XYZ file of C-alpha atoms in Angstrom:
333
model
C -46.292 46.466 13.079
C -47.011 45.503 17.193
C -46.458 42.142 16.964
C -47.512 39.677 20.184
C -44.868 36.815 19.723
C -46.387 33.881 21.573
C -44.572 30.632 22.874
C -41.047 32.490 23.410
C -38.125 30.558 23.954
C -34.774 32.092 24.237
C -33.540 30.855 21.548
C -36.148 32.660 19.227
C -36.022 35.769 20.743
C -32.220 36.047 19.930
C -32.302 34.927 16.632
C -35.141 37.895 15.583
C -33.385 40.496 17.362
C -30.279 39.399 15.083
C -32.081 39.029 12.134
C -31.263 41.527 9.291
C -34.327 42.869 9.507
C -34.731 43.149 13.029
C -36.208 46.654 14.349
C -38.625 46.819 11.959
C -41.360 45.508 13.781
C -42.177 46.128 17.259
C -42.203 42.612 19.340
C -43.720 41.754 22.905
C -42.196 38.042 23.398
C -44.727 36.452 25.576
C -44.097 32.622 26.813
C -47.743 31.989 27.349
C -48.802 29.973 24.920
C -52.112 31.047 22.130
C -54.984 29.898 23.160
C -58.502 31.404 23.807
C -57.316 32.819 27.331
C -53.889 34.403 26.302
C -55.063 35.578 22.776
C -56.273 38.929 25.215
C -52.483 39.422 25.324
C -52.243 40.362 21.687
C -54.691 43.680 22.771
C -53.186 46.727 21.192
C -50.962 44.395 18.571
C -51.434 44.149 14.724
C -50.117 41.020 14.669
C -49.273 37.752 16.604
C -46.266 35.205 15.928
C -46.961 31.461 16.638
C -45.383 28.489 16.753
C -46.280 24.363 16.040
C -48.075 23.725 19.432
C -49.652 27.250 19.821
C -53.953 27.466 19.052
C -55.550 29.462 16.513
C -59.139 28.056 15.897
C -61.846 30.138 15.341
C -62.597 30.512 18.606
C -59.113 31.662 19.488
C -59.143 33.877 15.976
C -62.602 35.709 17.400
C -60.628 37.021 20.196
C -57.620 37.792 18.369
C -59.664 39.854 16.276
C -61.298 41.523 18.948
C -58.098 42.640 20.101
C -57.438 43.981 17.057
C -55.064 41.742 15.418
C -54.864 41.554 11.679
C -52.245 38.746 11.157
C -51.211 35.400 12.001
C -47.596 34.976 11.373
C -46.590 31.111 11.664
C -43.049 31.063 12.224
C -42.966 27.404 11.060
C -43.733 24.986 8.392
C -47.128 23.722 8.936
C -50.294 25.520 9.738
C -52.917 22.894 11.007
C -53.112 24.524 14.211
C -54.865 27.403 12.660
C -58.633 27.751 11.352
C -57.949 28.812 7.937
C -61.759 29.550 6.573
C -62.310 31.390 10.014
C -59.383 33.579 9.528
C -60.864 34.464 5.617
C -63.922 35.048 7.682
C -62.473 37.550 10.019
C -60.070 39.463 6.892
C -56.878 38.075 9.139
C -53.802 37.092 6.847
C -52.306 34.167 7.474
C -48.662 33.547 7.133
C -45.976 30.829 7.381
C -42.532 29.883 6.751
C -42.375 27.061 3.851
C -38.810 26.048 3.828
C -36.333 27.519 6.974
C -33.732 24.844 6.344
C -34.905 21.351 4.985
C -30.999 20.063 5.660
C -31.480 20.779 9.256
C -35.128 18.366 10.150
C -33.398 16.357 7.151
C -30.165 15.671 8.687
C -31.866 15.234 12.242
C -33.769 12.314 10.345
C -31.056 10.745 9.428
C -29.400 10.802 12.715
C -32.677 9.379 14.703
C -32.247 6.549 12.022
C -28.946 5.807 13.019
C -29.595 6.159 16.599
C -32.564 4.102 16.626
C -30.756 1.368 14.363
C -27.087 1.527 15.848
C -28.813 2.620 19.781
C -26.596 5.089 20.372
C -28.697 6.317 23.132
C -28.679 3.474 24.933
C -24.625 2.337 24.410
C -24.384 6.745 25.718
C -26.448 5.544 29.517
C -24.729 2.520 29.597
C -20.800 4.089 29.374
C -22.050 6.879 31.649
C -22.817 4.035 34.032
C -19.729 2.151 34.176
C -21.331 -0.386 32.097
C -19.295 -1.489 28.748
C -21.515 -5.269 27.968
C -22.219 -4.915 24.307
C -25.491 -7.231 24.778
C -28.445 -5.959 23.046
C -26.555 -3.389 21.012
C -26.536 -4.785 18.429
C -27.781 -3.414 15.176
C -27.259 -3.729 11.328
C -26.378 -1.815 8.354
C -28.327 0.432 6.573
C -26.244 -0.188 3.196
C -28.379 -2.159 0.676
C -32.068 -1.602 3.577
C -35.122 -0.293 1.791
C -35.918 2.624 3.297
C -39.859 4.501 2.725
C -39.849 7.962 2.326
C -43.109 8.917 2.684
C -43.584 12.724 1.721
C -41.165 14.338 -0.874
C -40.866 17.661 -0.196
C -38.015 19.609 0.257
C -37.315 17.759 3.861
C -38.366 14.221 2.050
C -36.258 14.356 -1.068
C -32.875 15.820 1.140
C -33.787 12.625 3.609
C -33.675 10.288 0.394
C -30.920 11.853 -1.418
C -28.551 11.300 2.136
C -29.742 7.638 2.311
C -29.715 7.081 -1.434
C -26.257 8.470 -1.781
C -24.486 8.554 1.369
C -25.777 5.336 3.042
C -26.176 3.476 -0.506
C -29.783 2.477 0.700
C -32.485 1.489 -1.513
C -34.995 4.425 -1.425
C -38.544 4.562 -2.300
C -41.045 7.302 -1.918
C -44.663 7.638 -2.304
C -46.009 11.017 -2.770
C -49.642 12.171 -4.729
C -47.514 14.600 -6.159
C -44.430 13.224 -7.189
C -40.893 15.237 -8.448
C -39.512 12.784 -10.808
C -36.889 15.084 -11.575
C -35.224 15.898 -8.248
C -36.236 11.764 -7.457
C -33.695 11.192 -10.137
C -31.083 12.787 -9.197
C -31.413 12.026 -5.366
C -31.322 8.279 -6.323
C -35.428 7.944 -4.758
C -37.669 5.415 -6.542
C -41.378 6.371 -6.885
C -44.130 3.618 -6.268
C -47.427 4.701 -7.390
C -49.590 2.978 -4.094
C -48.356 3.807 -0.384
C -49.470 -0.152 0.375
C -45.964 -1.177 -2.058
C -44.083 1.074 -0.123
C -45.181 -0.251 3.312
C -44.681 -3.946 2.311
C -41.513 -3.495 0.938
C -39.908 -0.988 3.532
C -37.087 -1.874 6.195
C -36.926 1.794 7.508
C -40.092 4.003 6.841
C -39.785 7.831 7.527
C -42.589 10.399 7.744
C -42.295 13.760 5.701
C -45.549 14.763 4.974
C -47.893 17.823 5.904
C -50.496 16.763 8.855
C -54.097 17.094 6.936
C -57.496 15.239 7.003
C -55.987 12.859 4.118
C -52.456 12.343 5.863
C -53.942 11.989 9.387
C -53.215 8.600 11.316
C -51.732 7.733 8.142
C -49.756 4.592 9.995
C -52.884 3.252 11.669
C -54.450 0.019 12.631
C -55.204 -1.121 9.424
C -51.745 0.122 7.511
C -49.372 -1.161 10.193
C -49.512 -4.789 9.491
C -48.893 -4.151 5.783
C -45.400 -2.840 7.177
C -42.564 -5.547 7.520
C -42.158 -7.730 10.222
C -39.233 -5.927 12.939
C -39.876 -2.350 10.738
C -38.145 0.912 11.805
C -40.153 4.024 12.074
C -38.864 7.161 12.278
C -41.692 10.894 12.258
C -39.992 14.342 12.256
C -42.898 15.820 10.750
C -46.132 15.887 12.756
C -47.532 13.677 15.546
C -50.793 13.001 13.747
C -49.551 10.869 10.994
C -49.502 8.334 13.834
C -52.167 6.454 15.349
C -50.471 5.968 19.206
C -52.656 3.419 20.208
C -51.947 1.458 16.945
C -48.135 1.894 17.401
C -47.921 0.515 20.706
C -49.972 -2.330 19.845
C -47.366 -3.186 17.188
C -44.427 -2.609 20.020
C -46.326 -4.808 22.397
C -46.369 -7.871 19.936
C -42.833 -7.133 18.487
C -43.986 -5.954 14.563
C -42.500 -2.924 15.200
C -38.571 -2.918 15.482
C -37.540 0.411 16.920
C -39.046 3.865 16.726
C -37.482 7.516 16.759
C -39.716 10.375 16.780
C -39.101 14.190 17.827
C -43.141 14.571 17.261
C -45.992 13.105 19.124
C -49.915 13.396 18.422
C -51.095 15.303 21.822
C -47.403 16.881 22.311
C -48.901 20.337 22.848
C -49.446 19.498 26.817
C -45.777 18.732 27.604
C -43.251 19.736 24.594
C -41.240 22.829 24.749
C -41.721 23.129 28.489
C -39.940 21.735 31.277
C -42.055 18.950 33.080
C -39.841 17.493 35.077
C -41.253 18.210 38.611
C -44.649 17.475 37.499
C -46.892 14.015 37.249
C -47.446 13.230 33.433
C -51.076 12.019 32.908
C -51.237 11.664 28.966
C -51.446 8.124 29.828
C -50.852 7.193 26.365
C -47.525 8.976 25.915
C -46.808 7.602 29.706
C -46.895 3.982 27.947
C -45.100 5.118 24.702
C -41.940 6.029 26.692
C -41.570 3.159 28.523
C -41.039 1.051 25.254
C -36.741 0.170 25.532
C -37.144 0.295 21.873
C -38.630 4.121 21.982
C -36.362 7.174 21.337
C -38.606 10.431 21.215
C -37.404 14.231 21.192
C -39.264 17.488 21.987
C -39.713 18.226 18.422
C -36.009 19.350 17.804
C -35.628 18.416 14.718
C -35.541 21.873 13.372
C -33.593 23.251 15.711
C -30.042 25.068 14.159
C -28.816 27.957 13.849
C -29.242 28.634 10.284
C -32.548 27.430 10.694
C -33.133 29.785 13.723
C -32.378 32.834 11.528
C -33.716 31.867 8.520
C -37.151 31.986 10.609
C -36.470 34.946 11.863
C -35.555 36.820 8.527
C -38.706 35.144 6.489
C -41.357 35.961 9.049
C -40.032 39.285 9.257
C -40.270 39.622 5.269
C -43.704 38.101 5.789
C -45.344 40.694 8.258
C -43.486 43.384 6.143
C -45.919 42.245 3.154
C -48.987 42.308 5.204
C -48.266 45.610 6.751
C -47.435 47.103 3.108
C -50.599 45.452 1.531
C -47.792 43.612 -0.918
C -48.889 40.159 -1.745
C -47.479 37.705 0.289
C -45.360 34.505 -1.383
C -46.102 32.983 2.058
C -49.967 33.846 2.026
C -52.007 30.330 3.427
C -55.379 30.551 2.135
C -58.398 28.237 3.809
């Protein structure tokens, strides 16, 4: 297949051409990303490749199809950013990558916990600086801290299992669909109502699909069911967070810390350099100037095994579509 790869970074790029299966399919790596306006780039291509922050709604998906494209290939996780029923509409496949490697956005977890906990970041500026004052460094130990694991996926359950095990905190999860099983053996407790799990929570971290029943999920309402001085940490997706509501609970001190490598409106600014340019999300402008704020540009996936395990899966995926096989990775509307 011609496949219009949208959103390139360098880093992408090199792991397809390395992939195993690399050569197979003919890619144009663009760095614009999808959008109405760019989707004319995909004329003459069978397919398109997209990433998190990259736009496929129908009105995007009418062009595409115009152009002649037949399948969306998500080289990701998540596929909110793309009109499913539009794309049934249209007869254009959709395709994603479930699991690249859960240790990698797990592990990354973990280590914005400690950071945010321990402030690493901050102790990092400060020795850089010449300055070596341990005031307001000071942290505390996550053995025998209740940490909420909200989400138990694959990502989720690895998260628990490192804290349950490694850390020797006390994890709970809440999850409509629970895995009792794996919960077991990863040392996670299951409540049965997300309010327990916010009450009782020292440390709450967000692992769950953005969708219309997971959206703003931490909110106005659920944040002062949280503990007083609570830790949030969000590697999964931006939405699960009302902003406004968060920096409310910075403001008056509820809120402890925060670490997250997502952020609700992060399609503007992440994965692009903005440093010679005026930010005017005014919003994120005020989130960042919180001492108690850590945030990364959605890195949390970012490994090498990761990289190629991307690579090698969407590869498989538009393989499928172009064979008429049916696809394990299919996402129906």
């Amino acid at each position: 297949m011609k496949v219009a790869f949208f959103s390139t970074k360098e880093y992408e790029a090199d792991a397809f051409k390395g992939a195993p299966s690399a050569g197979i399919h003919e890619i144009t790596y663009l760095p614009h990303r999808l959008d109405p306006v760019t989707a004319r780039l995909a004329q003459g291509h069978d397919a398109v490749c997209i990433f998190v922050n990259d736009a496929a709604d129908a009105e995007t998906l009418d062009v595409l199809k115009q152009a002649g494209v037949k399948a969306v290939a998500l080289r990701c996780a998540g596929y909110n950013n793309v009109d499913l029923k539009r794309a049934e509409e249209l007869e254009i496949a959709v395709v994603r990558v479930p699991a690249y490697s859960p240790e990698a956005v797990a592990e990354f977890a973990v280590g914005m916990i400690m950071t945010v906990v321990r402030k690493y970041h901050k102790a990092y500026n400060r020795v850089r600086e010449g300055n070596f004052l341990l005031s307001g460094l000071v942290g505390f130990n996550l053995q025998g801290k209740t940490v909420g694991i909200i989400g138990t996926g694959k990502i989720g359950m690895l998260t628990g299992r490192i804290l349950s095990r490694g850390f020797r905190c006390n994890v709970l999860a809440y999850d409509p669909y629970p895995n009792k099983v794996d919960a077991d053996e990863a040392g996670i407790t299951y409540v049965s109502d997300l309010k327990d799990l916010l009450k009782q929570a020292d440390i709450i971290s967000l692992h769950c699909p953005l969708m219309d029943s997971t959206r703003y999920l931490l909110n106005a309402e659920t944040f002062p069911l949280t503990k007083e001085g609570v830790v949030i940490v969000n590697t999964s997706r931006g939405g699960l967070i009302e902003t406004n509501a968060l920096i409310q609970n910075l403001k008056n001190g509820h809120v402890a810390a925060v670490g997250l490598d997502v952020y609700e409106r992060e399609g503007e600014y992440f994965f692009r350099d903005g440093s010679g340019t005026i930010m005017h999300d005014d919003v994120f402008s005020r989130l960042l100037s919180f001492y108690n704020v850590f945030l990364t540009g959605h890195q949390a996936f970012l490994t090498n095994e990761a990289l190629s395990s991307i690579a090698q899966t969407t590869l498989e995926n538009l393989s499928n579509v172009e064979q008429g096989e049916a696809c394990k990775n299919a996402v129906k509307g």
